[in-house]
Short mmCIF file of C-alpha atoms in Angstrom, two decimals:
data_model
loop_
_atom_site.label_atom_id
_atom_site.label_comp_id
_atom_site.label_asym_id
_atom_site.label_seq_id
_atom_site.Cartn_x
_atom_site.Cartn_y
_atom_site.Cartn_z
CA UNK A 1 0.00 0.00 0.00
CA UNK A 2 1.43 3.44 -0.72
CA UNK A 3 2.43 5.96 2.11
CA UNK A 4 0.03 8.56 2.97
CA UNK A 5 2.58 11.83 3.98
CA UNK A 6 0.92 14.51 5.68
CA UNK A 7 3.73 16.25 6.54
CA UNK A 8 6.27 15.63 4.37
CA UNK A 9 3.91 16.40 0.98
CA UNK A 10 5.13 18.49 -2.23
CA UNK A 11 3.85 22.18 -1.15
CA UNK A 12 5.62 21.83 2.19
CA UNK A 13 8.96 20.69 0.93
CA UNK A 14 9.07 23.36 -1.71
CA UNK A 15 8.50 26.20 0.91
CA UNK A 16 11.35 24.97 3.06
CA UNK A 17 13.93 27.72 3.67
CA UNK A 18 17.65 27.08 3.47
CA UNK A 19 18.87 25.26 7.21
CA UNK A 20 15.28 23.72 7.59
CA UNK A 21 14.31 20.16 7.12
CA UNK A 22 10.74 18.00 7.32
CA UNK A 23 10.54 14.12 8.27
CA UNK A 24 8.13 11.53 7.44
CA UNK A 25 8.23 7.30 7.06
CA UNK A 26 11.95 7.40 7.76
CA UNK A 27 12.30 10.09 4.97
CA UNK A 28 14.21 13.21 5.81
CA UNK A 29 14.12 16.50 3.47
CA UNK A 30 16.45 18.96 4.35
CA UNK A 31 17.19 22.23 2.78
CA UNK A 32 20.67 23.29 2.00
CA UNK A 33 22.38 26.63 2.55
CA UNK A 34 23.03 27.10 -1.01
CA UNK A 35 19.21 26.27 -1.74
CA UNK A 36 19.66 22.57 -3.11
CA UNK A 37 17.74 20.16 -1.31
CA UNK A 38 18.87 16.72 0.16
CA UNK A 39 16.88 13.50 0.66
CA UNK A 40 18.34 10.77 2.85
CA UNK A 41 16.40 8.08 4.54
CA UNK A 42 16.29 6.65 8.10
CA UNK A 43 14.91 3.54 9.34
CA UNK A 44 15.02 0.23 11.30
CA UNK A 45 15.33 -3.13 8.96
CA UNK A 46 15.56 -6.58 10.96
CA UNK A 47 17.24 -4.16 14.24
CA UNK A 48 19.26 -2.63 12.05
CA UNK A 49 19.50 1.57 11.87
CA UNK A 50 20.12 1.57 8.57
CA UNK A 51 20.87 5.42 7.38
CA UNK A 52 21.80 6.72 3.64
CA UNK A 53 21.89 9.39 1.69
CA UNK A 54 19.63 8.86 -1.23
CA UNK A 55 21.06 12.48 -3.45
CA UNK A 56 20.43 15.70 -4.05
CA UNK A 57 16.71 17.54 -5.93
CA UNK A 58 19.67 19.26 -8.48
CA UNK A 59 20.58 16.07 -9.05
CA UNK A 60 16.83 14.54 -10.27
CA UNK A 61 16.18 12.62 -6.84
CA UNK A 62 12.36 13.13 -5.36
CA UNK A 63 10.36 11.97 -2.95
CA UNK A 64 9.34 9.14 -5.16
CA UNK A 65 13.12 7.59 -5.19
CA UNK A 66 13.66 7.77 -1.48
CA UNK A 67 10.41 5.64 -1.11
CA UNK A 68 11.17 3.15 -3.38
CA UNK A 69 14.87 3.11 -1.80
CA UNK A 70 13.32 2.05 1.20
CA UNK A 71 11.28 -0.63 -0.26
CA UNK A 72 14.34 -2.02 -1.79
CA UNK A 73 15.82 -1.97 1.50
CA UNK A 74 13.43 -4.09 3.15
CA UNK A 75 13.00 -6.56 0.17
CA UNK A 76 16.48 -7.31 1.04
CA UNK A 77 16.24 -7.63 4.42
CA UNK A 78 13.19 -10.47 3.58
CA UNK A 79 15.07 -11.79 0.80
CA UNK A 80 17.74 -12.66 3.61
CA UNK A 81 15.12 -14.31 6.31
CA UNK A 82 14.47 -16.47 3.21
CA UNK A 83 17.99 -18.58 4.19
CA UNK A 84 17.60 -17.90 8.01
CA UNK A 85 18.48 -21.08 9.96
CA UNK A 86 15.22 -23.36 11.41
CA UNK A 87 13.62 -21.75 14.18
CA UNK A 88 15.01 -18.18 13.85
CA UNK A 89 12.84 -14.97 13.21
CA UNK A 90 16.26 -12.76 12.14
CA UNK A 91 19.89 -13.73 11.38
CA UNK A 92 22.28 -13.86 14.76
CA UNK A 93 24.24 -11.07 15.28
CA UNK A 94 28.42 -12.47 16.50
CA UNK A 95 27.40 -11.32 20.34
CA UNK A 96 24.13 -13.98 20.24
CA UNK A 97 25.83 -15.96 18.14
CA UNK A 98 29.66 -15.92 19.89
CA UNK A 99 27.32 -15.72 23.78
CA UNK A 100 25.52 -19.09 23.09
CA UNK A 101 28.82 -20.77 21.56
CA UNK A 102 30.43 -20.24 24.64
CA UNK A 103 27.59 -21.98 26.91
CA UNK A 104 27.53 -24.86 24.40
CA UNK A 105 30.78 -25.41 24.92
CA UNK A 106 30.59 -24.82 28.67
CA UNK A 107 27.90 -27.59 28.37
CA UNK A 108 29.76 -30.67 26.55
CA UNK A 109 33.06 -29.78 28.18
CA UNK A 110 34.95 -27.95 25.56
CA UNK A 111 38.79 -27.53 25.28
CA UNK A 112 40.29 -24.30 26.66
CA UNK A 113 37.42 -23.07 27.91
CA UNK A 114 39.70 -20.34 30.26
CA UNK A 115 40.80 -18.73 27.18
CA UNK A 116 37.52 -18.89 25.03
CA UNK A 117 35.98 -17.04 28.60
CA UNK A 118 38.55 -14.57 28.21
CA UNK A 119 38.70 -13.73 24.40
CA UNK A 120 34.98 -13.46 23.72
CA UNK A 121 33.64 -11.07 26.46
CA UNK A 122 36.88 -9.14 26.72
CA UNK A 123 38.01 -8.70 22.82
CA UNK A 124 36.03 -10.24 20.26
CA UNK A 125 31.88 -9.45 21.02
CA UNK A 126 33.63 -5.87 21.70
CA UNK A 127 34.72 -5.59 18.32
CA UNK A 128 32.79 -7.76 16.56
CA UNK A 129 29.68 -7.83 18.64
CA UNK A 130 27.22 -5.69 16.44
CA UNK A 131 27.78 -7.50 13.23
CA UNK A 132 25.69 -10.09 11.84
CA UNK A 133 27.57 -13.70 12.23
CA UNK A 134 27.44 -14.51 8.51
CA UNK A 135 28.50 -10.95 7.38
CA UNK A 136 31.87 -10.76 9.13
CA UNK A 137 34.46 -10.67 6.48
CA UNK A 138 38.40 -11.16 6.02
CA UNK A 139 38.94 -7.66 5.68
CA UNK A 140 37.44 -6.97 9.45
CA UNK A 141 39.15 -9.80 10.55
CA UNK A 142 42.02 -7.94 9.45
CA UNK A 143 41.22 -4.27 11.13
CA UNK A 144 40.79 -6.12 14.17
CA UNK A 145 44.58 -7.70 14.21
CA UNK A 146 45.88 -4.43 13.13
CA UNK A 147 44.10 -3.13 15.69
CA UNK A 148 44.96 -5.80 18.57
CA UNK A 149 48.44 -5.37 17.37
CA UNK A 150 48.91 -1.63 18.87
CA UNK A 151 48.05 -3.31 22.26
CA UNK A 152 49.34 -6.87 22.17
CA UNK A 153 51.70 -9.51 21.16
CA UNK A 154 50.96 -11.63 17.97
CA UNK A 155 51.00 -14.71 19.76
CA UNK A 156 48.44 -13.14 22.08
CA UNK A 157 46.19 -12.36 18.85
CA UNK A 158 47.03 -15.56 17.30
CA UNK A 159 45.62 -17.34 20.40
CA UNK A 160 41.97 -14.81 19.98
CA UNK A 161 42.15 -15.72 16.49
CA UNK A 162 41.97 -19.42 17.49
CA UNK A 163 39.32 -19.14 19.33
CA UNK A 164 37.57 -16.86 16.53
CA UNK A 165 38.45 -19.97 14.15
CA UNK A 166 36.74 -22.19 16.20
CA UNK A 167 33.56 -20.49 17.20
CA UNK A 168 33.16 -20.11 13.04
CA UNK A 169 33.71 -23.84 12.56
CA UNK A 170 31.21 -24.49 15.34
CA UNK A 171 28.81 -22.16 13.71
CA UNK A 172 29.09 -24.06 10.62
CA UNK A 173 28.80 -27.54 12.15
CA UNK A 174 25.55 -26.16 14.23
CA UNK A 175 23.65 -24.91 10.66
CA UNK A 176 24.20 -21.26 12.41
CA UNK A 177 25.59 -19.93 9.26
CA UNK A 178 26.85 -21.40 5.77
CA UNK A 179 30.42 -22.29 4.95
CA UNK A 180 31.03 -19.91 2.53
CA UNK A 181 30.08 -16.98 4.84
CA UNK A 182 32.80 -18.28 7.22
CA UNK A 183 35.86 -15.31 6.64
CA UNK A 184 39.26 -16.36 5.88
CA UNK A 185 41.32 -16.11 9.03
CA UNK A 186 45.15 -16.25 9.01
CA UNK A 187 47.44 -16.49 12.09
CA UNK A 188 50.51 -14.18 11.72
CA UNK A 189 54.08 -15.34 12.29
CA UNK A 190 55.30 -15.65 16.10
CA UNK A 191 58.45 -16.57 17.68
CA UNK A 192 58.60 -20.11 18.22
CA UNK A 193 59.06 -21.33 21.85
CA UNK A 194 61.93 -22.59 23.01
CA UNK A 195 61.31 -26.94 23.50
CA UNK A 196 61.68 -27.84 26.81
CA UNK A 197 62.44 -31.27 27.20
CA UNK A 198 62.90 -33.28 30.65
CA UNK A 199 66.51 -35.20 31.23
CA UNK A 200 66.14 -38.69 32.12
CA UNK A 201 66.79 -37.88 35.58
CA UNK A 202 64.05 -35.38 35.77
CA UNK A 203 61.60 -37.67 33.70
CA UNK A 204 62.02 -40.08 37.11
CA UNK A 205 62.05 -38.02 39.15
CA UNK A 206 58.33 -36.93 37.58
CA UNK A 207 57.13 -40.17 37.39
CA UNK A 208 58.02 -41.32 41.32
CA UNK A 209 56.33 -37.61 42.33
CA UNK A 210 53.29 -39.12 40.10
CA UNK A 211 52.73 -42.19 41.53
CA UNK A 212 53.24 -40.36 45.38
CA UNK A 213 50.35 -38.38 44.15
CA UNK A 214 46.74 -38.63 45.46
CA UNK A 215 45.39 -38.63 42.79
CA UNK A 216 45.44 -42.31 41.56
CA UNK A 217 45.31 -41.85 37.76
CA UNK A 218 48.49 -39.45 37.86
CA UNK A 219 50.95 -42.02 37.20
CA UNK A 220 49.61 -43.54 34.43
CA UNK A 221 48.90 -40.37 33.04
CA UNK A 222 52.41 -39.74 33.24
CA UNK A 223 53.38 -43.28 31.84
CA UNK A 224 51.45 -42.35 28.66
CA UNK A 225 52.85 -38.67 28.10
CA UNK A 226 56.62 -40.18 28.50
CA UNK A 227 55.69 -43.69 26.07
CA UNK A 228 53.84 -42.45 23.82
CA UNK A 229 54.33 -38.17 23.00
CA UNK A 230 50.63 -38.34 22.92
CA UNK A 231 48.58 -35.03 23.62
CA UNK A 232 47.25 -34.21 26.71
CA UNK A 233 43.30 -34.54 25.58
CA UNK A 234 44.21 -37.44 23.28
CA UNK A 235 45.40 -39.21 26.39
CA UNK A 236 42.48 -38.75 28.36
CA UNK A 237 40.13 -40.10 25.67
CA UNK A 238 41.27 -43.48 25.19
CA UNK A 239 38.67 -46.10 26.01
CA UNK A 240 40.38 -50.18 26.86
CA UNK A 241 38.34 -51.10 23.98
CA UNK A 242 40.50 -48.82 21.57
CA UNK A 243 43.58 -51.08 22.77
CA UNK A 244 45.15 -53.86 21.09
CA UNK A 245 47.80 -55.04 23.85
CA UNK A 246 48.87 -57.75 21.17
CA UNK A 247 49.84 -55.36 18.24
CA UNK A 248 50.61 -52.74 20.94
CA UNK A 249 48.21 -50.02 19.33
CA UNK A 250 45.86 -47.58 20.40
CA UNK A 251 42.78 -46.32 17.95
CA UNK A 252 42.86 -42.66 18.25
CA UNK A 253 39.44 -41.63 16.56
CA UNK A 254 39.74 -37.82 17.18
CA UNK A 255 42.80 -35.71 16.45
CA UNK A 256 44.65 -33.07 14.82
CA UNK A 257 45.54 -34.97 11.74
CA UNK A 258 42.56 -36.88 11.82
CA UNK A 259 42.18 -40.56 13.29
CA UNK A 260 45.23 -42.83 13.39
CA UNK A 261 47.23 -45.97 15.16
CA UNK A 262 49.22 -44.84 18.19
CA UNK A 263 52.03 -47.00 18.86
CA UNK A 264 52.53 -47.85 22.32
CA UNK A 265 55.65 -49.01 24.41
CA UNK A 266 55.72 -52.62 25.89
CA UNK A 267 56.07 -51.12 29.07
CA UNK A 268 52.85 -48.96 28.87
CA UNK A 269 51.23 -52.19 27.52
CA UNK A 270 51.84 -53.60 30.64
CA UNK A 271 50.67 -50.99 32.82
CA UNK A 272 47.43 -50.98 30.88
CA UNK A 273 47.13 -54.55 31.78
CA UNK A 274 47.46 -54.35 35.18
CA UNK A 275 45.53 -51.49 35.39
CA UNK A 276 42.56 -52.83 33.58
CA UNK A 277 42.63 -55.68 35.58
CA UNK A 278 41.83 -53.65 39.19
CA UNK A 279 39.15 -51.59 37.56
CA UNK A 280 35.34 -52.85 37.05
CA UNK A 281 34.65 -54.71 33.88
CA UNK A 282 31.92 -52.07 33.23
CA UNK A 283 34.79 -49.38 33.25
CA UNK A 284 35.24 -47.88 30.03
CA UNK A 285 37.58 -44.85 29.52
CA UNK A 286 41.15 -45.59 31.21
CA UNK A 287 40.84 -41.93 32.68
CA UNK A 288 37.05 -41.97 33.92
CA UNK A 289 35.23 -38.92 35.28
CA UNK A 290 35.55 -38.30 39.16
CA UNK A 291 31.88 -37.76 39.78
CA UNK A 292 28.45 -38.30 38.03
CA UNK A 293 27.57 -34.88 37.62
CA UNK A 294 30.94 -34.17 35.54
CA UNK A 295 29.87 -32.94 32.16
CA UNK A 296 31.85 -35.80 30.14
CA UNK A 297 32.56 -39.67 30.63
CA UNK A 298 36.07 -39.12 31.01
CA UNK A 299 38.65 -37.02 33.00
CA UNK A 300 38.97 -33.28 30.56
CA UNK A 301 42.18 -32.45 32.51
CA UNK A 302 45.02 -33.59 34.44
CA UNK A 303 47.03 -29.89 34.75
CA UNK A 304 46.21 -29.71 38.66
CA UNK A 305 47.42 -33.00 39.71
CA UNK A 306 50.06 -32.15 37.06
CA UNK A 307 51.66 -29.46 38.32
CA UNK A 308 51.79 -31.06 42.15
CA UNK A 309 54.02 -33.90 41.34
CA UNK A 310 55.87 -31.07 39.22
CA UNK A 311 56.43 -29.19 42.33
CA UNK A 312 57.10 -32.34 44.57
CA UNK A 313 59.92 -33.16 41.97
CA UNK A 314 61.50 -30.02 42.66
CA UNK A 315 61.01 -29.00 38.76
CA UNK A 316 59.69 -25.60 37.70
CA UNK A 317 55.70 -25.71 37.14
CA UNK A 318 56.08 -22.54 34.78
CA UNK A 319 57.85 -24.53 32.42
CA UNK A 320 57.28 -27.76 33.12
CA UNK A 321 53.29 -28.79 31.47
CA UNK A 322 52.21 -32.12 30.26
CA UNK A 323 52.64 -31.23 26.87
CA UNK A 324 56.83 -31.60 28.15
CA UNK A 325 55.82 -34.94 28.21
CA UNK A 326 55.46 -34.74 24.27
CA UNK A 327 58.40 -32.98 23.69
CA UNK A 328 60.65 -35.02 25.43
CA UNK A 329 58.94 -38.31 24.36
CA UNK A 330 59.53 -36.76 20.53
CA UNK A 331 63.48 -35.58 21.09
CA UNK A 332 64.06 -38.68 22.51
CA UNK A 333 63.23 -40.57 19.34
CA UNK A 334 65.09 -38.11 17.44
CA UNK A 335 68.28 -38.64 19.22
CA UNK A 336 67.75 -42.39 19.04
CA UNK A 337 68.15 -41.95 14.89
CA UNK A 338 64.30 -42.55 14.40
CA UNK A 339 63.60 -41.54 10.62
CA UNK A 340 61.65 -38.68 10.77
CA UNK A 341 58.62 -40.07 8.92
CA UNK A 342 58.45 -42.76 11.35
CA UNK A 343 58.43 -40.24 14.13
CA UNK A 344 55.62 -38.03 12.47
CA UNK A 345 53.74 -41.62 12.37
CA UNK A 346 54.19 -41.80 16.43
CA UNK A 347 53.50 -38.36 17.20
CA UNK A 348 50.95 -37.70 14.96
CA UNK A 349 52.05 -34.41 13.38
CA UNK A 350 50.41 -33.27 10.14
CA UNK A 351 53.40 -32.30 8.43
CA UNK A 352 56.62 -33.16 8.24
CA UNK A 353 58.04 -29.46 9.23
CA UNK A 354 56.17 -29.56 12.55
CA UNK A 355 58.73 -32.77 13.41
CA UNK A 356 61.64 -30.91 12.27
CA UNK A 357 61.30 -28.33 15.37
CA UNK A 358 62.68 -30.71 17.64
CA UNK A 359 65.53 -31.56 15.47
CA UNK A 360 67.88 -29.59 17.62
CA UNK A 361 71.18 -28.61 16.50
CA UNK A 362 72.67 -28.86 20.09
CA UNK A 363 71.17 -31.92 20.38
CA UNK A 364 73.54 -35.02 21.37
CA UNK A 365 72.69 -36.90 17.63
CA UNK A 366 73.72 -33.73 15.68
CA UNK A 367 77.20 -34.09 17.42
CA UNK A 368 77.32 -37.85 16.76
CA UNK A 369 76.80 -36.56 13.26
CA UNK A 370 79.28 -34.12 12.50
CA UNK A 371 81.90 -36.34 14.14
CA UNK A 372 81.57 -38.84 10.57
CA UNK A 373 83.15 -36.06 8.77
CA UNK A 374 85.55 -34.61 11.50
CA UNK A 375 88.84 -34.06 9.49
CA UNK A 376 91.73 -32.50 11.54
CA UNK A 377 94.68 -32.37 8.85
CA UNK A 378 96.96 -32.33 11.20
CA UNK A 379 100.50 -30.83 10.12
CA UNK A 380 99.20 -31.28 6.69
CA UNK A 381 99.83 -27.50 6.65
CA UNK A 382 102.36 -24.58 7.88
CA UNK A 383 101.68 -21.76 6.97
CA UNK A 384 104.66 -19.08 6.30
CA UNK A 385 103.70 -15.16 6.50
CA UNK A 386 106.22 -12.84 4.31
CA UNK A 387 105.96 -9.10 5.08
CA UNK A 388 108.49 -6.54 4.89
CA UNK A 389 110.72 -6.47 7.96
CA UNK A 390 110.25 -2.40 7.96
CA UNK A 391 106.87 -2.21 6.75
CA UNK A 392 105.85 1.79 5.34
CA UNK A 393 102.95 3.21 6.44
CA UNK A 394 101.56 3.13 2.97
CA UNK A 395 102.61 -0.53 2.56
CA UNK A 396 100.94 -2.54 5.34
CA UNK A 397 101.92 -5.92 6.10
CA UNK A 398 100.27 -8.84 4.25
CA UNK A 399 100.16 -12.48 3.32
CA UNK A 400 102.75 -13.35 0.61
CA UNK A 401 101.86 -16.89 0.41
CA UNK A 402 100.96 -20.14 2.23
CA UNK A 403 103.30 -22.80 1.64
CA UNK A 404 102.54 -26.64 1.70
CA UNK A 405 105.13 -28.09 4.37
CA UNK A 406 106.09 -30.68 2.48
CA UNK A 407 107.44 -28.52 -0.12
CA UNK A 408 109.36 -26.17 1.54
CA UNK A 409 111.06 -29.64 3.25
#
């Protein structure tokens, strides 16, 4: 149905004077000082103030235009409901959308959920809060690591930008928004930490603090970080039916690389065993959850009891997490000569490169290395400096020659 203006009708916006202006329907006339008039237009569409400037009367624009640029407006705004997800009246802006991502994850137990509490209230609904979820593009991804960069480190936005990443995939996986609407986000370069690894010594002494521990699942917790350079989640997910003690593997169905065969140590077979055999037969997960109200079937962390045998073992708990465990699991193969696509097998790496970090060139194997081609030459040369015996100062002294020894002999 057309609009009805009372206000806003053809008599009253020619007798507008110059500094005056009439609204009506989200239409604004405005009289300029050099006597031109302007029509913009000013409205709500789907909670969104949506505010243009539709040109100028010396230009051709009427009334007329800024009506039907409203109209077009809103046919966009319905033409976008038409691919709204099931359920939903209007599309999720990134605060609904990054709010009830966080309580989901809350919910099933997600992984670093102290971070992801941190990043979205603090940084990202800040910035991108106001957006619409499927509208957030590369470019503002972007402006908002320039703009983190004035403030913080890039590993500290690389770590937001992780988070970022995964509330998109989530939002994906959930029907929230398409895949193609997900923007393009790249981590920027960042030092690499230095790898700490644990000596032998220190690996005992680790492992003794574990089992002294009251928590009873510590030790074996440690067994697996220091046999098998498994992550810290991937260890607490195995199940007893995901182990074959005779072809000393572990099914890993969820990882970084996707799903593979962990090799396991004959030792850390036969922990399993005994293990297995004290707990009910109705036990699943190796690592169970401590009480019935816990969120997921198995433990979702082991830092706490972690970083008490840590401290009991007199090493530093700043330095010393159970990802060390990894590390020192992976150098250790390296300095035993393991081919590095054999170790990527084991560790589970996606590439190749990631493995080459811990080939360290102080490490013990690279000095094994270079001592194949150690050549000394001893007395195989002498050499014999000429120079003037009352050198000029315009005739600096300088190497004549060097002379094989058994020539000048």
């Amino acid at each position: 149905m057309a609009l009805k203006f009372t206000r806003l009708t053809r008599p009253a916006i020619r007798a507008l004077t110059p500094g005056e202006k009439l609204a009506e329907h989200g239409i604004v006339a405005a009289r300029q000082g050099n006597g031109d008039l302007r029509y913009t237009v000013n409205i709500m569409v789907d909670g969104q103030r949506i505010h243009r400037v539709v040109g100028r009367e010396s230009e051709g624009v009427t009334r007329e235009q800024a009506e039907r640029a409203i109209e077009s407006f809103r046919t966009k705004a319905r033409e976008g409901r038409l691919d709204l997800p099931a359920g939903r009246k209007n599309h999720r802006t990134f605060a609904e959308a990054a709010t009830e991502y966080l309580q989901r994850m809350e919910d099933t137990g997600g992984k670093n959920m102290k971070e992801k509490r941190r990043h979205i209230p603090d940084v990202l609904v800040p910035f991108f809060g106001k957006h619409r979820a499927d509208k957030i593009t590369s470019f503002l991804v972007q402006h908002y690591v320039r703009d983190r960069l004035k403030a913080v480190k890039q590993a500290t936005v690389n770590r937001e930008l992780a988070t970022l990443s995964h509330a998109f995939k989530r939002m994906i996986e959930w029907k929230w928004l398409k895949a193609e609407d997900c923007p393009k986000i790249e981590k920027g370069d960042e030092p690499r930490k230095k790898i700490v690894v644990l000596s032998d010594e220190h690996a005992a002494a680790l492992m003794k603090a574990a089992v002294a521990d009251q928590d009873g699942y510590l030790w074996l917790f440690v067994a697996f970080g220091l046999n098998t350079a498994m992550r810290h989640s991937e260890i607490l997910r195995v199940r007893y039916d995901q182990i074959d003690y005779d072809a000393r593997r572990i099914f890993i169905p969820e990882a970084k690389a996707g799903e593979r065969e962990q090799p396991i140590t004959p030792a850390l077979v036969d922990m399993l065993k005994r293990q297995q055999a004290m707990e009910p037969e109705s036990q699943e997960w190796v690592f169970p959850c401590r009480t019935r109200r816990a969120k997921l079937p198995h433990r979702n962390s082991m830092a706490d009891s972690f970083q008490r045998a840590v401290i009991r073992a007199n090493l530093l708990p700043d330095k010393v997490t159970p990802h060390v465990m990894r590390h020192t699991a992976i150098t250790r193969l390296v300095r035993a000569g393991v081919d590095l696509p054999t170790i990527q097998r084991i560790s589970g790496h996606k590439t190749l490169a990631m493995v080459l970090r811990y080939v360290h060139i102080h490490g013990q194997h690279i000095d094994t290395a270079i001592a194949a081609i150690d050549n000394a030459f001893a007395d195989a040369f002498t050499p014999r400096l000429h120079t003037p015996s009352t050198p000029t100062a315009n005739q600096p002294a300088r190497v004549v020659a060097i002379i094989a020894a058994n020539s000048a002999a």
